PDB file of C-alpha atoms and ligand atoms in Angstrom:
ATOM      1  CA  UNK L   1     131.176  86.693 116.834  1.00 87.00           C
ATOM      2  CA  UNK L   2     130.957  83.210 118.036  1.00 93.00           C
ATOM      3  CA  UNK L   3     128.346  82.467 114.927  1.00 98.00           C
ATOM      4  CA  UNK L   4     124.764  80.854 115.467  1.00 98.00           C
ATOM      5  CA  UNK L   5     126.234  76.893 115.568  1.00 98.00           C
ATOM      6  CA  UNK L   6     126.090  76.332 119.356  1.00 97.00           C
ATOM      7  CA  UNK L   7     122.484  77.459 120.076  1.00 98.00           C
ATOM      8  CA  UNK L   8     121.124  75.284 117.518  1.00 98.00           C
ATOM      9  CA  UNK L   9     120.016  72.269 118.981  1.00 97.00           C
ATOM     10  CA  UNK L  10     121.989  69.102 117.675  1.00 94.00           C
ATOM     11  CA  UNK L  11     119.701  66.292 118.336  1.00 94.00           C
ATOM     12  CA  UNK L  12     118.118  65.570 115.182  1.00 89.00           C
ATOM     13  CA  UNK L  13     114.384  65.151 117.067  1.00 90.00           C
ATOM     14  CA  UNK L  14     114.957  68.633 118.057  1.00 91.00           C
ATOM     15  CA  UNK L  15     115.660  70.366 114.641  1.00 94.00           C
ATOM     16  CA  UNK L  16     112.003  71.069 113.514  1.00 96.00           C
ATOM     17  CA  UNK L  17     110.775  74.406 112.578  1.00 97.00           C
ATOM     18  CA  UNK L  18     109.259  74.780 116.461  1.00 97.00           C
ATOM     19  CA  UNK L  19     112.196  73.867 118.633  1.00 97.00           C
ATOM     20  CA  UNK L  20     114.341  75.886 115.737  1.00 98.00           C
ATOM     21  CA  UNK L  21     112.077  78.435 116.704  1.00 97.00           C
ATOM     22  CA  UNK L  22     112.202  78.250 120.652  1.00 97.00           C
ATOM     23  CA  UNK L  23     116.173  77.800 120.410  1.00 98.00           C
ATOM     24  CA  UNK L  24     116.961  80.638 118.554  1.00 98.00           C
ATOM     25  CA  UNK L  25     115.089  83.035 121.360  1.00 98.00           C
ATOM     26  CA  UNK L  26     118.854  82.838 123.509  1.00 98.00           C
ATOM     27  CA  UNK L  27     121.044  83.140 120.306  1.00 98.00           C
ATOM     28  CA  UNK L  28     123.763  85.288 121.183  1.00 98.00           C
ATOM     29  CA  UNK L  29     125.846  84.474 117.817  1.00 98.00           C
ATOM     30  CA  UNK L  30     126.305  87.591 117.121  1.00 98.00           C
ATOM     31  CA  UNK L  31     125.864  91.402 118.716  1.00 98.00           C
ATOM     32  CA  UNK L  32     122.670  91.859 116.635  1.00 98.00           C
ATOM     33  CA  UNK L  33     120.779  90.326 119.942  1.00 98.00           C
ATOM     34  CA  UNK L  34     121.235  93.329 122.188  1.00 97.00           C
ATOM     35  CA  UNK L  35     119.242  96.206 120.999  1.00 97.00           C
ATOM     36  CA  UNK L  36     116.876  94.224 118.714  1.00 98.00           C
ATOM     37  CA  UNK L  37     113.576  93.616 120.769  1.00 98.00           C
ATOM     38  CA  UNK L  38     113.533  90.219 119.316  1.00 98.00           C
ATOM     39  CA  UNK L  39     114.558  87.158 117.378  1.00 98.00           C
ATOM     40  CA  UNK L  40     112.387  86.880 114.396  1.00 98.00           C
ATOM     41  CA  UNK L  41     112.870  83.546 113.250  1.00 98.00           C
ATOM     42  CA  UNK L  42     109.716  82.350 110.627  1.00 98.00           C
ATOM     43  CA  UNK L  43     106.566  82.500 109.732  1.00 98.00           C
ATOM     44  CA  UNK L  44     104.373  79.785 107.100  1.00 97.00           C
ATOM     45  CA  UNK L  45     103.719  76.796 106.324  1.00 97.00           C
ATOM     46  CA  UNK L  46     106.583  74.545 108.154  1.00 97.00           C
ATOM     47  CA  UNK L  47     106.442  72.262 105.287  1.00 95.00           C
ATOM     48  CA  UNK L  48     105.655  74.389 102.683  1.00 97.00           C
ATOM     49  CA  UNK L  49     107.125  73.695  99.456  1.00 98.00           C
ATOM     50  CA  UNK L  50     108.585  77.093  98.392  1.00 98.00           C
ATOM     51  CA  UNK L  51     110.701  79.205 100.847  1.00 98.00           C
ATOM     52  CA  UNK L  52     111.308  82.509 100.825  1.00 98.00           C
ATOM     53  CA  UNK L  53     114.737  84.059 102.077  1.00 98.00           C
ATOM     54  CA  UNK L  54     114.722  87.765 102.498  1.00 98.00           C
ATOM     55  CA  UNK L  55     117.433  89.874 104.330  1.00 98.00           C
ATOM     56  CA  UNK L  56     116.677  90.044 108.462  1.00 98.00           C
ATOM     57  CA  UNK L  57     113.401  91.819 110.536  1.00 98.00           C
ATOM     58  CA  UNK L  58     112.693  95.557 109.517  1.00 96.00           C
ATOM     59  CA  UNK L  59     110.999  97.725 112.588  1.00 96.00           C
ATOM     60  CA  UNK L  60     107.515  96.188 112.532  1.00 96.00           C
ATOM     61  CA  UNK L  61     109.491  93.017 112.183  1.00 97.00           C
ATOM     62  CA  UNK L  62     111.270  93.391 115.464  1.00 98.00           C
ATOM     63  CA  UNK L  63     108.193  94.871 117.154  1.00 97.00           C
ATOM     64  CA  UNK L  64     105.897  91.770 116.818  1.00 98.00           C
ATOM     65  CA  UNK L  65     108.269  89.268 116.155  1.00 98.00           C
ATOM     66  CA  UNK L  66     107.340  87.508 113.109  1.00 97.00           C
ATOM     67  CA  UNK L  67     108.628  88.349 109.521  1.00 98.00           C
ATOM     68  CA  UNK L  68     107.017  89.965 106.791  1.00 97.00           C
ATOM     69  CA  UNK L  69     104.225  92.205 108.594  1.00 96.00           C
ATOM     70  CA  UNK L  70     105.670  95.607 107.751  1.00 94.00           C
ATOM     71  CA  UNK L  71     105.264  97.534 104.303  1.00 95.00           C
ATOM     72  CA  UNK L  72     107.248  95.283 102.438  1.00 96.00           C
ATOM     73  CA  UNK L  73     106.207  91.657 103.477  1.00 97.00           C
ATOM     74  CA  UNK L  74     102.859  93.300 102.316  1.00 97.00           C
ATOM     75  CA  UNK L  75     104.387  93.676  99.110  1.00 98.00           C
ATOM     76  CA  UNK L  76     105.483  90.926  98.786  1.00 98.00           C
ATOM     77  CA  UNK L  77     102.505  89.003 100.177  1.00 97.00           C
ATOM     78  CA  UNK L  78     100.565  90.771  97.018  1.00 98.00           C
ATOM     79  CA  UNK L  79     103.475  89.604  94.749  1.00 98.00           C
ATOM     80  CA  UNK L  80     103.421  86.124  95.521  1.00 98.00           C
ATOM     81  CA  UNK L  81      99.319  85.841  95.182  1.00 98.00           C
ATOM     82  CA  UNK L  82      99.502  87.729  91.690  1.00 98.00           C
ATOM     83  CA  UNK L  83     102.024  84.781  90.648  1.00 98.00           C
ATOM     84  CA  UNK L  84      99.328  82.054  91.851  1.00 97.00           C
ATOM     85  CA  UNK L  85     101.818  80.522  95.065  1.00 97.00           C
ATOM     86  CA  UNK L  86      99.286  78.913  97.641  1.00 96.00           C
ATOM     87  CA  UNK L  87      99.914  80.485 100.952  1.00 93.00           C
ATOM     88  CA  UNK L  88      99.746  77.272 102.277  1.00 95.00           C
ATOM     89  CA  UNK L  89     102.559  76.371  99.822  1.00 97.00           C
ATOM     90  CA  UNK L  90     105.228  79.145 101.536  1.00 98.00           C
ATOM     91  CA  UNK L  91     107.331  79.150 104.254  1.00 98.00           C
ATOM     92  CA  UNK L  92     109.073  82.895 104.942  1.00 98.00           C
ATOM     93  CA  UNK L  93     112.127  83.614 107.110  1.00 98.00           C
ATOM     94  CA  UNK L  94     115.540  85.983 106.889  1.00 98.00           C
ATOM     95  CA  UNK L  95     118.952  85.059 106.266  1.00 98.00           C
ATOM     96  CA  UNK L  96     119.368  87.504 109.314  1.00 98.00           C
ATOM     97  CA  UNK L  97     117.109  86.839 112.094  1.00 98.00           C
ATOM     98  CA  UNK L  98     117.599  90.033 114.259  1.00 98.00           C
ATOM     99  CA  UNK L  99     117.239  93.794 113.313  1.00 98.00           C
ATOM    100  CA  UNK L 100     120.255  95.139 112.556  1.00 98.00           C
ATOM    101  CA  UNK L 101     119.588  98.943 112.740  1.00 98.00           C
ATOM    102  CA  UNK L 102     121.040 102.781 113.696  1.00 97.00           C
ATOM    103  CA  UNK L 103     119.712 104.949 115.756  1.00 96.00           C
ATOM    104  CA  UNK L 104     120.756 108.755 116.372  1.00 95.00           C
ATOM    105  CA  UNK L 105     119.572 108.987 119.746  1.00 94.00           C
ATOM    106  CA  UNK L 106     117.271 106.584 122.310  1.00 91.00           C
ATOM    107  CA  UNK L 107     113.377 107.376 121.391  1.00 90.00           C
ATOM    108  CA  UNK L 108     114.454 108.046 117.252  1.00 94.00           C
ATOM    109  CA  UNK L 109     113.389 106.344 114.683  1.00 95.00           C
ATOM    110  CA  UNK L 110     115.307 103.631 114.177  1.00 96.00           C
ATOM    111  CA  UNK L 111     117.147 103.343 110.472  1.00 96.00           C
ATOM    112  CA  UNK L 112     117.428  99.910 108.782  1.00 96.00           C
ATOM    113  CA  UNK L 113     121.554  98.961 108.390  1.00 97.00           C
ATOM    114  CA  UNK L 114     122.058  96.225 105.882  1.00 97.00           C
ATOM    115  CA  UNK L 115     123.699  93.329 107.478  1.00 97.00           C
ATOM    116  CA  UNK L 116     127.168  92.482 107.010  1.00 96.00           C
ATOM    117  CA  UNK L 117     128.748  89.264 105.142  1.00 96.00           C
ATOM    118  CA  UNK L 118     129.992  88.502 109.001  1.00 97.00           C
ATOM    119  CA  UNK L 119     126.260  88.895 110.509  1.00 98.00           C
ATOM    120  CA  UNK L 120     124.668  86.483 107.491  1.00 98.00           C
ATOM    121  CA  UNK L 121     127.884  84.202 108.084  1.00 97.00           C
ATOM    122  CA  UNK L 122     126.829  84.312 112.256  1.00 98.00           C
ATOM    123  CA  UNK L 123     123.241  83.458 111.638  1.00 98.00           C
ATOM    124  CA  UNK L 124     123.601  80.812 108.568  1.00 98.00           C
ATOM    125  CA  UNK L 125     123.637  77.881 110.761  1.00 98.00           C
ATOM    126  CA  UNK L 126     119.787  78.900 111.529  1.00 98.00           C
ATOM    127  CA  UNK L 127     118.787  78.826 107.627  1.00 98.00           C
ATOM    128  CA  UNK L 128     120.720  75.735 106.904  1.00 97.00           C
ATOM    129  CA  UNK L 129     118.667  73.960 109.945  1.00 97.00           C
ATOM    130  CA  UNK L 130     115.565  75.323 109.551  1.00 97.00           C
ATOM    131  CA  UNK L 131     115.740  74.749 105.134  1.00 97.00           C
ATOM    132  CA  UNK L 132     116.902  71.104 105.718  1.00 96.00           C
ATOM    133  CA  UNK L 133     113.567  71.123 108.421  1.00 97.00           C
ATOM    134  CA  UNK L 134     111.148  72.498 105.771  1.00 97.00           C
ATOM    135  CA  UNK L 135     112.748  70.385 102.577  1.00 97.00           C
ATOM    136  CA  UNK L 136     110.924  72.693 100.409  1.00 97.00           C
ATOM    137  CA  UNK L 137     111.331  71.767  96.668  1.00 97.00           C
ATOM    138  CA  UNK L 138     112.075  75.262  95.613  1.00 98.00           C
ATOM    139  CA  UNK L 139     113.874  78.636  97.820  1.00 98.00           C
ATOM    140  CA  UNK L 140     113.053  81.899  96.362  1.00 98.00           C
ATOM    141  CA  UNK L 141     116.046  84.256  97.319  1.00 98.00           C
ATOM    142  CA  UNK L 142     115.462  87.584  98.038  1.00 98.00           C
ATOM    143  CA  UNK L 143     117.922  90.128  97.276  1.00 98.00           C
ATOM    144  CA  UNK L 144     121.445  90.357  97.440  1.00 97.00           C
ATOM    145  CA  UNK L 145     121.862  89.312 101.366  1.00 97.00           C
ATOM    146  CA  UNK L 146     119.524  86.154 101.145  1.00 98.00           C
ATOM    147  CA  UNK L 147     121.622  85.418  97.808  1.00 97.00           C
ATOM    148  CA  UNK L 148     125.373  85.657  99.758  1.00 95.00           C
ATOM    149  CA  UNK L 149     123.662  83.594 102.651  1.00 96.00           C
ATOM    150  CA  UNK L 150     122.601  81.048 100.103  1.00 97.00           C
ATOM    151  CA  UNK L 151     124.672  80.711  96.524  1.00 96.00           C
ATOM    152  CA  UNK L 152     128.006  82.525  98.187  1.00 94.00           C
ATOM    153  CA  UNK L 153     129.378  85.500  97.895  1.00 92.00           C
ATOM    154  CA  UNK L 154     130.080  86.124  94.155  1.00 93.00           C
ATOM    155  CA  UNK L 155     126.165  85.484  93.516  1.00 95.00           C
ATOM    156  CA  UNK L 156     125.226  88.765  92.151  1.00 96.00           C
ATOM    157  CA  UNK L 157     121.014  89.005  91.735  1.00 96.00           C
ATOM    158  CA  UNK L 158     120.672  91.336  88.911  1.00 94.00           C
ATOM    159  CA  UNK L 159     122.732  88.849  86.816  1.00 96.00           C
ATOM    160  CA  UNK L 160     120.951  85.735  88.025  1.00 97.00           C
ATOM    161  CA  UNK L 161     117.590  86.747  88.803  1.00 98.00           C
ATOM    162  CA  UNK L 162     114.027  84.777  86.790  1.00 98.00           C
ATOM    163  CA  UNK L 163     115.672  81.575  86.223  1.00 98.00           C
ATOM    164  CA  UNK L 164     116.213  78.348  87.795  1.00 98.00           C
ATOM    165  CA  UNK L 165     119.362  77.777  89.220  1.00 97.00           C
ATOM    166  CA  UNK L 166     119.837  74.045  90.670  1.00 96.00           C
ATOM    167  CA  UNK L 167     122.170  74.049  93.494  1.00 95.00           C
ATOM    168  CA  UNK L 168     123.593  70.479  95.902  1.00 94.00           C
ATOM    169  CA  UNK L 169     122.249  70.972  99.617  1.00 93.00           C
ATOM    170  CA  UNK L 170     122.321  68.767 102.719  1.00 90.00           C
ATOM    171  CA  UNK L 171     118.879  67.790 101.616  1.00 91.00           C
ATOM    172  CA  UNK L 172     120.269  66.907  98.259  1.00 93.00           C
ATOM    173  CA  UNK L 173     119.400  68.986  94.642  1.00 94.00           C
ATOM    174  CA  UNK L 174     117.372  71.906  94.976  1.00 95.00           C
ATOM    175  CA  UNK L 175     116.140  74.647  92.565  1.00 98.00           C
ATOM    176  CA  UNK L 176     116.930  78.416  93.512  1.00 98.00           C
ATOM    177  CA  UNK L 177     115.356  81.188  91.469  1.00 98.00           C
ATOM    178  CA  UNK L 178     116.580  84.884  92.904  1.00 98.00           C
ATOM    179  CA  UNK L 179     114.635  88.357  92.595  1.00 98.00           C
ATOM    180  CA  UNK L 180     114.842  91.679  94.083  1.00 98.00           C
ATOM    181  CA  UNK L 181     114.058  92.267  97.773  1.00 98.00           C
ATOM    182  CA  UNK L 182     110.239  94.014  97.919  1.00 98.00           C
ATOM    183  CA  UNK L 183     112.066  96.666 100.090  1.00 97.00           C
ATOM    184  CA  UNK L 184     113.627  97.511  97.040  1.00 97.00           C
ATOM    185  CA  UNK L 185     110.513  97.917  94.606  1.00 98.00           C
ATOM    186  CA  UNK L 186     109.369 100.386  97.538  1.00 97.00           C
ATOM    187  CA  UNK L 187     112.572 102.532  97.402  1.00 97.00           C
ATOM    188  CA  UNK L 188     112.172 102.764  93.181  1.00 98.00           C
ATOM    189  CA  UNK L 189     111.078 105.749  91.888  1.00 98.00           C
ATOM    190  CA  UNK L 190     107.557 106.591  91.744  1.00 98.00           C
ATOM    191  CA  UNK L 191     107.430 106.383  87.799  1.00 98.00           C
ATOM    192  CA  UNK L 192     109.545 103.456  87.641  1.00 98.00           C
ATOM    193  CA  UNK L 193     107.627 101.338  91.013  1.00 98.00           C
ATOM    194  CA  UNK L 194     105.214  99.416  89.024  1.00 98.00           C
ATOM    195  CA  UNK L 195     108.040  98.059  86.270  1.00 98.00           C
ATOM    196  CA  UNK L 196     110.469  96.780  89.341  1.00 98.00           C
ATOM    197  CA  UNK L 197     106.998  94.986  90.558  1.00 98.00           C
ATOM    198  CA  UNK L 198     106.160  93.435  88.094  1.00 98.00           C
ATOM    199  CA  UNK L 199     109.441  92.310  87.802  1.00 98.00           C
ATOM    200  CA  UNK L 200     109.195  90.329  90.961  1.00 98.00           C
ATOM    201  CA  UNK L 201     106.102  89.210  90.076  1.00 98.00           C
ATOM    202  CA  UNK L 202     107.600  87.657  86.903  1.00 98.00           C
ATOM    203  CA  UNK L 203     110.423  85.922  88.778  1.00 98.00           C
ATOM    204  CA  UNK L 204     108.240  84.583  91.519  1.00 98.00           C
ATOM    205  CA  UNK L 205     106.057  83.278  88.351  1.00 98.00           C
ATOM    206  CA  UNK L 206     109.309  81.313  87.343  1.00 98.00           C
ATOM    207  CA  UNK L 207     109.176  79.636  90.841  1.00 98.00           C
ATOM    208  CA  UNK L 208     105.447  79.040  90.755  1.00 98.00           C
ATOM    209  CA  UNK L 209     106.348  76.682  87.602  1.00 98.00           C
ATOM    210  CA  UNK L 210     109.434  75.295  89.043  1.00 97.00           C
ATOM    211  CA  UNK L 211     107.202  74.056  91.441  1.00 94.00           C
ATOM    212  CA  UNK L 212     105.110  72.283  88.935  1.00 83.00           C
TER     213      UNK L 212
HETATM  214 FE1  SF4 C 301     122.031  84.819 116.565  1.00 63.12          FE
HETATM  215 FE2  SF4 C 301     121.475  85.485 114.065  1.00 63.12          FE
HETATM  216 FE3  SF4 C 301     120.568  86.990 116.045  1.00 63.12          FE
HETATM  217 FE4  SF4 C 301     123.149  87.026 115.435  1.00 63.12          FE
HETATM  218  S1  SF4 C 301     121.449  87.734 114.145  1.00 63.12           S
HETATM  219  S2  SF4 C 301     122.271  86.838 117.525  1.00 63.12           S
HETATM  220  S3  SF4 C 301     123.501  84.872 114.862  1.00 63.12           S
HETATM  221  S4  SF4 C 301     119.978  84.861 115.639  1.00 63.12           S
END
């Protein structure tokens, strides 16, 4: 895996969110590219002031090429309105930008397969270029792949999660505050499903105010 570095453009007029966008189309960083459908690199404001950092593109994802669309980046969409974000305010992308996935025969539904730490480590010159792009003031990190993409690979989410966590960046001091991935409030138990969101709700509250 030759890693992301040498399809992202160098020439500082050519690093915003668009051209980030348009170069990561022939990424070949990785052997993610050849039965996805798709990069899926953002979607939001490209300025917004809070990021979010999930995992990579689920199958809806992949499909229409933009993050977030499926049953969880509904979710999550909910979530972030219930803890009073501005939609203008958000930018959304993956630490992963192609669909990593399994497949028991061509035509079969195709079964989400969680990244590995060499995958996030492939595509992290991406999210390092396209965070130092959108400068937001405050990166919500989504589960436990968005949090070994971002704070390193000790960073364990159920430990740090609802709290502000400042962390040095190329863009200098930023706050972090981590939560669970909205796939995983989907795959709770029924009778449990409305504690684990409200949970995210309550950490994506803590961002709302880091924001100020
Ligand atoms: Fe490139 Fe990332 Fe896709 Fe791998 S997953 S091919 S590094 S964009």
């Amino acid at each position: 895996r030759p890693g992301a570095a040498e399809w992202v453009p160098q020439d500082p007029a050519l690093r915003d969110v668009e051209d980030l966008r348009a170069a990561a189309r022939d990424c070949r960083g990785c052997e993610l590219w050849e039965p996805a459908t798709q990069v899926v690199f953002s979607a939001g404001a490209p300025s917004g002031r809070l990021a979010l950092v999930g995992e990579q593109p689920g199958d809806q994802e992949d499909r229409r090429g933009v993050p977030f669309v499926g049953p969880a980046g509904r979710l999550l969409q909910a979530a972030v309105e219930e803890a009073g974000i501005a939609r203008e305010d958000v930018y959304v992308t993956n630490a992963v930008k192609h669909f990593r996935f399994t497949q028991s025969a061509p035509g079969n539904r195709r079964v989400h397969a969680t990244p590995d730490a060499g995958h996030v480590t492939a595509c992290r010159p991406w999210l390092a270029a396209e965070l130092a792009a959108v400068d937001p003031d405050v990166v919500v990190v989504l589960g436990a792949t968005a949090g070994r993409a971002l704070l390193g690979p000790s960073f364990r989410v159920t430990k740090e999660r609802g709290r502000v966590l400042e962390r040095e960046t190329s863009r200098g001091p930023k706050r972090f505050v981590a939560t669970i991935h909205p796939s995983a409030v989907l795959r709770t138990p029924d009778d449990q499903r409305e504690e684990a969101r409200a949970g995210l709700v309550a950490d994506l509250r803590v961002a709302a105010e880091a924001l100020g």
